[in-house]
Short mmCIF file of C-alpha atoms in Angstrom, two decimals:
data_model
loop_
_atom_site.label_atom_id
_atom_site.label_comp_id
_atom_site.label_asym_id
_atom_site.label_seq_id
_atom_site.Cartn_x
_atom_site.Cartn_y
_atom_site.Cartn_z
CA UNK C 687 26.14 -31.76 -26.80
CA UNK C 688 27.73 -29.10 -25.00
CA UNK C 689 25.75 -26.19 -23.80
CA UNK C 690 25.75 -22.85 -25.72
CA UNK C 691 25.59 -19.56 -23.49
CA UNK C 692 22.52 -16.74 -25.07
CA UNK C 693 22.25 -12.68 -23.35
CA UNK C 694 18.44 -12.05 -22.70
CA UNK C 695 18.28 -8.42 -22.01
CA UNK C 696 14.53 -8.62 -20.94
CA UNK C 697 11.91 -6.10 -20.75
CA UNK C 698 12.96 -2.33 -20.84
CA UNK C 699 11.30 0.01 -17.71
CA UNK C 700 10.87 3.44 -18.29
CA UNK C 701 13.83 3.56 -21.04
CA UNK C 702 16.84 1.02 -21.74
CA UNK C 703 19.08 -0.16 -19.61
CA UNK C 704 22.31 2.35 -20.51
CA UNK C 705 24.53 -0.48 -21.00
CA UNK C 706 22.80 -2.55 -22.94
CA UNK C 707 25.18 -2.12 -26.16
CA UNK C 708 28.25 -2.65 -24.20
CA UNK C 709 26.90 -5.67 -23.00
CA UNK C 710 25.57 -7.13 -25.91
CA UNK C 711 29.41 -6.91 -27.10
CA UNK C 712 30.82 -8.28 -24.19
CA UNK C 713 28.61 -11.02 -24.70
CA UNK C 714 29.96 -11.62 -28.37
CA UNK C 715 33.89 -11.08 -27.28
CA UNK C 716 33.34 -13.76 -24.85
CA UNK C 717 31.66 -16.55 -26.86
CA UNK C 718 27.83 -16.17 -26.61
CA UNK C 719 25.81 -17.81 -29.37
CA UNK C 720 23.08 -15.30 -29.37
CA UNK C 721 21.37 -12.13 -27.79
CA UNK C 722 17.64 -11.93 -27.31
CA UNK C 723 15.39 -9.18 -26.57
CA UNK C 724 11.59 -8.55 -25.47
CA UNK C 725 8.53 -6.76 -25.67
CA UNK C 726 5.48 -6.48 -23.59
CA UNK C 727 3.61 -2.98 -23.82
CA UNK C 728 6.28 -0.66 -24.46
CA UNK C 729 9.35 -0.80 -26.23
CA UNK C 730 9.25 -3.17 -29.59
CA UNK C 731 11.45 -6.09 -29.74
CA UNK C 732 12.84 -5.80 -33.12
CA UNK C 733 14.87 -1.68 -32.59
CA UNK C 734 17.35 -3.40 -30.31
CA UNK C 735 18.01 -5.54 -32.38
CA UNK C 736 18.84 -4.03 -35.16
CA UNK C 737 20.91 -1.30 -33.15
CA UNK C 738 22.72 -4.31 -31.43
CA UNK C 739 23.25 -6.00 -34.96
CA UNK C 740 24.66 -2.63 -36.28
CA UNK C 741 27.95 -3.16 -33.91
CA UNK C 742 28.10 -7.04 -33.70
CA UNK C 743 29.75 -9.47 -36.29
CA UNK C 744 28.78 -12.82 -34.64
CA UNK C 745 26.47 -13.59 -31.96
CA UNK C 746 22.67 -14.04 -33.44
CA UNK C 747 19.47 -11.76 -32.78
CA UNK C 748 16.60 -13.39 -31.49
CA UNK C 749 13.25 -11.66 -30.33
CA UNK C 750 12.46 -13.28 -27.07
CA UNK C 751 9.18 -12.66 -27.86
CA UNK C 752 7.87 -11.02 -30.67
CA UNK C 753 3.70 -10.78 -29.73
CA UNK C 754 1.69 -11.82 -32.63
CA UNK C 755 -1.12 -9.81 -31.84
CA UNK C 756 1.38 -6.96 -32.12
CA UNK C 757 2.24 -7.20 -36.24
CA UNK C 758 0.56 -9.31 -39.17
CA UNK C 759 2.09 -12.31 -40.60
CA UNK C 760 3.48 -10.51 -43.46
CA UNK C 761 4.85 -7.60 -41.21
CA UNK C 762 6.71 -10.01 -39.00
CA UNK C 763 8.06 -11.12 -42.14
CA UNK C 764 9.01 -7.80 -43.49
CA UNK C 765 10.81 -7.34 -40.15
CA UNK C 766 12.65 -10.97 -39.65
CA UNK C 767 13.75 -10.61 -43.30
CA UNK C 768 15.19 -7.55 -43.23
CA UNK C 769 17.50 -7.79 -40.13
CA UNK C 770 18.28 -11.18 -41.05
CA UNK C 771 20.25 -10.00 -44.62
CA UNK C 772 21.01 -6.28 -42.46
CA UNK C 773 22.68 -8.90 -39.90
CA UNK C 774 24.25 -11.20 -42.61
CA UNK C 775 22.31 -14.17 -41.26
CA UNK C 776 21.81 -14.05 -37.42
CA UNK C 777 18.47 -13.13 -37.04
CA UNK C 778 15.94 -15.90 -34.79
CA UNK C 779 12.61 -15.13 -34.77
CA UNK C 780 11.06 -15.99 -31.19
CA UNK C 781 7.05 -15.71 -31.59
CA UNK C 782 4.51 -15.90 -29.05
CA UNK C 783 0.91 -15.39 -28.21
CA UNK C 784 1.21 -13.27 -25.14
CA UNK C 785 -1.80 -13.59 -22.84
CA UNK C 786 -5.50 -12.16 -23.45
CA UNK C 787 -4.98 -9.26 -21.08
CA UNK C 788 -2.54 -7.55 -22.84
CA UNK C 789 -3.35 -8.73 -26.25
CA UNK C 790 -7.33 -7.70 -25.71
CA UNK C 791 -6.31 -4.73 -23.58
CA UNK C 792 -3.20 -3.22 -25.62
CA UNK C 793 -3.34 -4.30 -28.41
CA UNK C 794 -7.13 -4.65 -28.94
CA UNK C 795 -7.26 -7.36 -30.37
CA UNK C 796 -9.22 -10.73 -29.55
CA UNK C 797 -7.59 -13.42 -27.92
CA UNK C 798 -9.72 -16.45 -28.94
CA UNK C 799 -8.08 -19.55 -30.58
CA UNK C 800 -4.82 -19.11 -29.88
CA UNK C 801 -3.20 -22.26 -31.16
CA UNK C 802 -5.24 -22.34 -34.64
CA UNK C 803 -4.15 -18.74 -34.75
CA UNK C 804 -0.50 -19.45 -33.78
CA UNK C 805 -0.52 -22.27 -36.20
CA UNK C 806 -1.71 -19.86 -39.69
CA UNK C 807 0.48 -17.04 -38.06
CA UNK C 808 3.68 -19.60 -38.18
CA UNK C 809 2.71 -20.91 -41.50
CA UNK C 810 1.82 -17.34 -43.39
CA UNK C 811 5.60 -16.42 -42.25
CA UNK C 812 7.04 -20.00 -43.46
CA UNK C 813 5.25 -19.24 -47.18
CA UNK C 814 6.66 -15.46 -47.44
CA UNK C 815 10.13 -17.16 -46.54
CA UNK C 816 9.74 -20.15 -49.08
CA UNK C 817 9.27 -17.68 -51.97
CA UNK C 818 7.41 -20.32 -53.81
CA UNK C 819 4.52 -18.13 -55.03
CA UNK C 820 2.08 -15.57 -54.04
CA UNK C 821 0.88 -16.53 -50.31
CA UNK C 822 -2.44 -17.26 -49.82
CA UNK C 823 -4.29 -18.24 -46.19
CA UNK C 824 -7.75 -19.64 -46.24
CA UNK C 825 -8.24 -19.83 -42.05
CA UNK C 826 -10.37 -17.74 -40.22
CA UNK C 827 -7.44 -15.71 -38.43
CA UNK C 828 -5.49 -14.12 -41.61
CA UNK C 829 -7.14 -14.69 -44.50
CA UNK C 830 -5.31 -13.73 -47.44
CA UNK C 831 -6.49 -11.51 -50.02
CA UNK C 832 -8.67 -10.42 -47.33
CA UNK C 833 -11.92 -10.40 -48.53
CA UNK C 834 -14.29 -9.52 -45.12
CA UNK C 835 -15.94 -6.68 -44.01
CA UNK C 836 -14.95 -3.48 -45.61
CA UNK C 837 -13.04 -4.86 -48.30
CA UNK C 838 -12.72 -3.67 -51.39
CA UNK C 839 -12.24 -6.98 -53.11
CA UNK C 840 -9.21 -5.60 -54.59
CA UNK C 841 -6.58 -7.46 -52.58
CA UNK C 842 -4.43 -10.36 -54.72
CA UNK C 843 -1.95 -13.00 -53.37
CA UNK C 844 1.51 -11.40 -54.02
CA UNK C 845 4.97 -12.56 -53.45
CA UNK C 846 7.90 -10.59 -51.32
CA UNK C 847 10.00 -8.19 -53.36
CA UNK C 848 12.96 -8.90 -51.20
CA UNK C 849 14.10 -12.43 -51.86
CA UNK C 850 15.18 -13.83 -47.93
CA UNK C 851 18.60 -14.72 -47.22
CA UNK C 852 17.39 -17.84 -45.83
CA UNK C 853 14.49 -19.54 -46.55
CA UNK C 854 15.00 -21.49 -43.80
CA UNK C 855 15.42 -18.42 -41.42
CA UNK C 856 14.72 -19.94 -37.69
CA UNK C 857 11.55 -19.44 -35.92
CA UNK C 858 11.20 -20.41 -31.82
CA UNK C 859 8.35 -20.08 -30.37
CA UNK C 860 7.47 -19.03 -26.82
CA UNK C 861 4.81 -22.11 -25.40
CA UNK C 862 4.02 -23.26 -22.35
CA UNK C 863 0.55 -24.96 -22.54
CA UNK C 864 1.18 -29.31 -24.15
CA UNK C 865 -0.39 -28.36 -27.64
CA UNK C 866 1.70 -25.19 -27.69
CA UNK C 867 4.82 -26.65 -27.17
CA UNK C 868 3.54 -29.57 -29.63
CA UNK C 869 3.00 -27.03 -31.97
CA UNK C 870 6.73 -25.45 -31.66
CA UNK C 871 8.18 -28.97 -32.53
CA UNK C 872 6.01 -29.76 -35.12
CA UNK C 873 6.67 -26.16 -37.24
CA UNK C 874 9.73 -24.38 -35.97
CA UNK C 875 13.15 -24.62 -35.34
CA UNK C 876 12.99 -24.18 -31.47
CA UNK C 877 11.40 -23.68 -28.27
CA UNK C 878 11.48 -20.69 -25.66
CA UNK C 879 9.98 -22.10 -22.12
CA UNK C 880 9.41 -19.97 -19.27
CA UNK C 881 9.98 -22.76 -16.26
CA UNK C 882 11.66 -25.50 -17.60
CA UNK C 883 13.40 -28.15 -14.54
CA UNK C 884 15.72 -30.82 -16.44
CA UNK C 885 14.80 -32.92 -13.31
CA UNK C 886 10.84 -33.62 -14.22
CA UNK C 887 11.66 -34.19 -18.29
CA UNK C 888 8.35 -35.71 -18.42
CA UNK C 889 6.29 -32.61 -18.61
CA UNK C 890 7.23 -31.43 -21.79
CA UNK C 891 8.27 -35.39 -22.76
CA UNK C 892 5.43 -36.11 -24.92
CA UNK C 893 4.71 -32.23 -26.46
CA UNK C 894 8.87 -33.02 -27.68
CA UNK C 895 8.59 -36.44 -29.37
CA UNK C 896 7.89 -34.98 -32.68
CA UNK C 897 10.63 -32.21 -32.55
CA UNK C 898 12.97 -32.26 -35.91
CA UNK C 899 16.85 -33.05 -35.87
CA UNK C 900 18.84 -29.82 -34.60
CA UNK C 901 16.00 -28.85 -33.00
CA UNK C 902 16.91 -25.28 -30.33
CA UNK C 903 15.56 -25.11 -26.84
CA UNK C 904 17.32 -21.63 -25.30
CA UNK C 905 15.94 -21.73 -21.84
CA UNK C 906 16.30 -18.50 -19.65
CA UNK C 907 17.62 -20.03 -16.76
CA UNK C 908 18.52 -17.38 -13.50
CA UNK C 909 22.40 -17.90 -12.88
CA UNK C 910 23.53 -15.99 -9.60
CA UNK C 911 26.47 -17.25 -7.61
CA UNK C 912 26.02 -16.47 -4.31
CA UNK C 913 27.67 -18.41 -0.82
CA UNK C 914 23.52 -18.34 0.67
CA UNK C 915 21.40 -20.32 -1.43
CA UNK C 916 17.94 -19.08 0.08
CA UNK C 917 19.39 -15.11 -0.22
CA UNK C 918 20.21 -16.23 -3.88
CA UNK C 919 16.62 -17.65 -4.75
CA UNK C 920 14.62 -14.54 -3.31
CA UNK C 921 14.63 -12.72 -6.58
CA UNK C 922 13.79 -15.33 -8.41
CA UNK C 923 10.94 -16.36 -5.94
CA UNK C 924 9.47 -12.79 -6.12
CA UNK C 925 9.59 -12.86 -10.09
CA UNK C 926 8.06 -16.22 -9.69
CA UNK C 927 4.96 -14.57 -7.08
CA UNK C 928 4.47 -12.09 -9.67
CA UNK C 929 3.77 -14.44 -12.98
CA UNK C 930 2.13 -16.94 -10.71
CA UNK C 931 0.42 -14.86 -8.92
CA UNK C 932 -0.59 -11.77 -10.59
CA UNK C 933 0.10 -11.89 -14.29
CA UNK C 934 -3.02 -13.62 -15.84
CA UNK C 935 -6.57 -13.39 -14.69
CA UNK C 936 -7.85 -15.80 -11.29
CA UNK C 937 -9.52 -18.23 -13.51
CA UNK C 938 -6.65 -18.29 -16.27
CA UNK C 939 -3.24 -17.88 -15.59
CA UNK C 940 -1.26 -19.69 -18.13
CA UNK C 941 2.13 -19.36 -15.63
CA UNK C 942 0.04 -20.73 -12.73
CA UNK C 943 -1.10 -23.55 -14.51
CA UNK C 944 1.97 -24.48 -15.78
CA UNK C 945 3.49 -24.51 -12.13
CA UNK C 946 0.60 -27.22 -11.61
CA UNK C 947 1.76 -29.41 -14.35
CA UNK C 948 5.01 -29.09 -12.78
CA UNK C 949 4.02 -30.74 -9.80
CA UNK C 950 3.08 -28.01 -7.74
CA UNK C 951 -0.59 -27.61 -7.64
CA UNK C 952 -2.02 -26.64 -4.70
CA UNK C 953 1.23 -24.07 -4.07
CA UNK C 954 0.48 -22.19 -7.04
CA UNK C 955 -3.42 -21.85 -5.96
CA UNK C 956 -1.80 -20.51 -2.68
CA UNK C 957 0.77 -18.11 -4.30
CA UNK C 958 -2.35 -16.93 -6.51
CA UNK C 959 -5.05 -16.17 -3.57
CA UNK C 960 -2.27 -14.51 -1.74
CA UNK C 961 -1.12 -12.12 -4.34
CA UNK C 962 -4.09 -11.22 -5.59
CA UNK C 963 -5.60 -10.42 -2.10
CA UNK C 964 -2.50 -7.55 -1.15
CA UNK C 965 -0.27 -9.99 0.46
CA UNK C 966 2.39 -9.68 -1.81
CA UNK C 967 5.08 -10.80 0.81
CA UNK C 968 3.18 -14.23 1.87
CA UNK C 969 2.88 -14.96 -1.96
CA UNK C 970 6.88 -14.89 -2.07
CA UNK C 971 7.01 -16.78 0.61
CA UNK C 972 4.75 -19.31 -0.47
CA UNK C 973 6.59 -19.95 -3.37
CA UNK C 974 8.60 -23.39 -2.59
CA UNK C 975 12.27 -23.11 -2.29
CA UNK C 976 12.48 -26.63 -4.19
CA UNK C 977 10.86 -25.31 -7.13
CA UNK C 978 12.70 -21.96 -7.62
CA UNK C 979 16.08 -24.10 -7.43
CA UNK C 980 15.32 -26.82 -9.93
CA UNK C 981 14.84 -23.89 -12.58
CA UNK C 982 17.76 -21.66 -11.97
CA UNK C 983 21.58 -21.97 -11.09
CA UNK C 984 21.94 -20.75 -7.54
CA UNK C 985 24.28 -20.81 -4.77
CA UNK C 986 28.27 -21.49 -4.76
CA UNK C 987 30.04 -21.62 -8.08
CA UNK C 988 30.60 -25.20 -7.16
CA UNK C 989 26.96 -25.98 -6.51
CA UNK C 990 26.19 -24.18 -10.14
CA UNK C 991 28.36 -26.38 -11.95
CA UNK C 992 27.31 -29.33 -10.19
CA UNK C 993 23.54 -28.66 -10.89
CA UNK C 994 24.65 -27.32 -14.60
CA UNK C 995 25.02 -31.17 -15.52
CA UNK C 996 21.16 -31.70 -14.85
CA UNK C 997 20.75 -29.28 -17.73
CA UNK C 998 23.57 -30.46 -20.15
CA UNK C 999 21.72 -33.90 -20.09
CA UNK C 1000 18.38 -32.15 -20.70
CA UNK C 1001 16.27 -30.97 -24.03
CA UNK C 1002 17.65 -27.39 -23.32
CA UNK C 1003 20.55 -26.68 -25.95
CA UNK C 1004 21.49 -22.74 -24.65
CA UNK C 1005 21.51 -21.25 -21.47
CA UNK C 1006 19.85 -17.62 -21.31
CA UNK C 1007 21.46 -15.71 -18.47
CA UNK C 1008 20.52 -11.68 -17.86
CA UNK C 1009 23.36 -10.74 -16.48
CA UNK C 1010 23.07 -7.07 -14.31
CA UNK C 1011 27.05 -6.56 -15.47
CA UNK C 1012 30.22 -7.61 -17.38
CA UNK C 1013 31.75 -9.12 -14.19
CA UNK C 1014 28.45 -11.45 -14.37
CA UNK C 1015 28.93 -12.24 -18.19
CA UNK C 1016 32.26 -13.45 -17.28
CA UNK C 1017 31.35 -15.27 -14.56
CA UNK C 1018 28.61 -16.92 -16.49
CA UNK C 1019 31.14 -17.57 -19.49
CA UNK C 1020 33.50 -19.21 -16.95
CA UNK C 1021 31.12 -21.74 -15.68
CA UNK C 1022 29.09 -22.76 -18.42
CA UNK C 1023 31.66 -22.60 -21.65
CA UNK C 1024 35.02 -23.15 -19.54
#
């Protein structure tokens, strides 16, 4: 199957990213599937969204991710349903758990369990879709009627007002640990890695066995054409420093142990001491060239295309580019749809 093209916009800084509208609908004029946006401790992930939806026909919304410690069950709901029959249908909801700094630290909430939790979040959001009948959750995470402390013992199962466009409305989730990405094929409709290299399939092979028919992997893959190869895999080693290195506590850093799975063990230990003691240059450094190239598209357009058929035999279905302009969206269009 031929590879679909997807827009991830990313995080916003201290405001968006002026053009973000105009390319959003460059992105749509020149064949993208779909647009995705994030959130970490600032801006939400659903706004854009909507504002993007609001002068789009065609490509689909996804939240690349929505945080689940951010919204209930039934709010996340509230939200997916309502862009997707605002959008006429193109709504993808991308869920993940974040990590325990930020979800302890921002959003105050705890961090324990987070695959049980995942799992009741998921399914809460799959029963408000169904329609079926007044949703009920009996686990330990999001019971409802509540019924713990402070409750009134007034609360009663109820059913949406709004009836979904789709009951089948897609949900990807954002995994990288083997049960997480287990989970993701066994409940949803697709998968959002963070590394993914279509030349070591067997790291995700068995978390994928049970995936369902049609089943969406939109991988954010770095595309840069560029004549130097090592020039063109800086930025993505620095990014790569940072997760590796500094975004996660010493003892649990979900990126740096999925780097180790990968194959790189003992490099991610090194990128980790070295960030984390000041030596944010070494870190960079540290990071092996090998391993920044097997999960991007660097380097001459001819190189990019070559190393584009690694991923059109892989489990990724959609290539997630950020591109800094519309030159870049073209140039992204040109190699990967023709």
């Amino acid at each position: 199957m031929a590879l679909k093209l997807g827009l991830q916009l990313g995080y916003w800084g201290a405001g968006p990213r002026p053009d973000f509208l105009d390319i959003a609908i460059e992105a749509e004029a020149l064949g993208y599937d779909c647009v995705f946006t994030a959130e970490a401790w600032g801006s939400d992930v659903f706004t854009p969204l909507a504002w993007i939806g609001a002068h789009t026909s065609r490509i689909r919304l996804g939240t690349g991710i929505a945080q689940i410690s951010a919204r209930t069950p039934a709010s996340t709901a509230m939200h997916a349903m309502t862009l997707d029959h605002l959008s006429k249908g193109r709504m993808i909801l991308g869920l993940g758990v974040s990590g325990p700094q930020v979800v302890e630290g921002w959003y105050g909430q705890p961090f324990g369990k987070p695959l049980s939790r995942t799992r009741a979040y998921v399914e809460i959001i799959q029963k408000i879709l169904a329609r079926e009948e007044p949703v009920t959750q009996h686990s330990e995470h999001y019971p409802l009627p509540y019924t713990g402390e402070g409750s009134w013992g007034l609360g009663k199962p109820l059913r949406s007002i709004v009836h979904p466009l789709r009951s089948d409305l897609p949900i990807f989730l954002g995994a990288e640990g083997p049960k997480n990405v287990a989970l993701a094929a066994e409940l949803c409709s697709g998968w959002l890695p963070l590394y993914y290299s279509p030349y070591r399939p067997e790291v995700y092979a068995e978390s994928l066995a049970g995936k369902r028919d049609g089943f969406e992997v939109p991988y954010g893959a770095r595309l840069r054409v560029h004549d130097d190869v090592a020039e063109a895999l800086l930025p993505i080693k620095q990014s790569l420093a940072l997760y590796v290195g500094g975004m996660g506590a010493k003892n649990r850093n979900f990126h740096r142990e999925l780097m180790a799975r990968m194959g790189w063990e003992e490099d991610s230990l090194r990128i980790q001491e070295l960030f984390m003691t000041g030596k944010r240059e070494e870190a960079v450094a540290a990071v092996p060239d090998e391993f920044a190239d097997e999960i991007s598209l660097v380097g001459p357009a001819e190189r990019v295309r070559d190393r584009l058929q690694a991923f059109e035999g892989s489990d990724v279905t959609t290539l997630m580019v950020g591109a800094a302009s519309k030159a870049e969206l073209r140039q992204a269009a040109e190699i990967v749809l023709g």
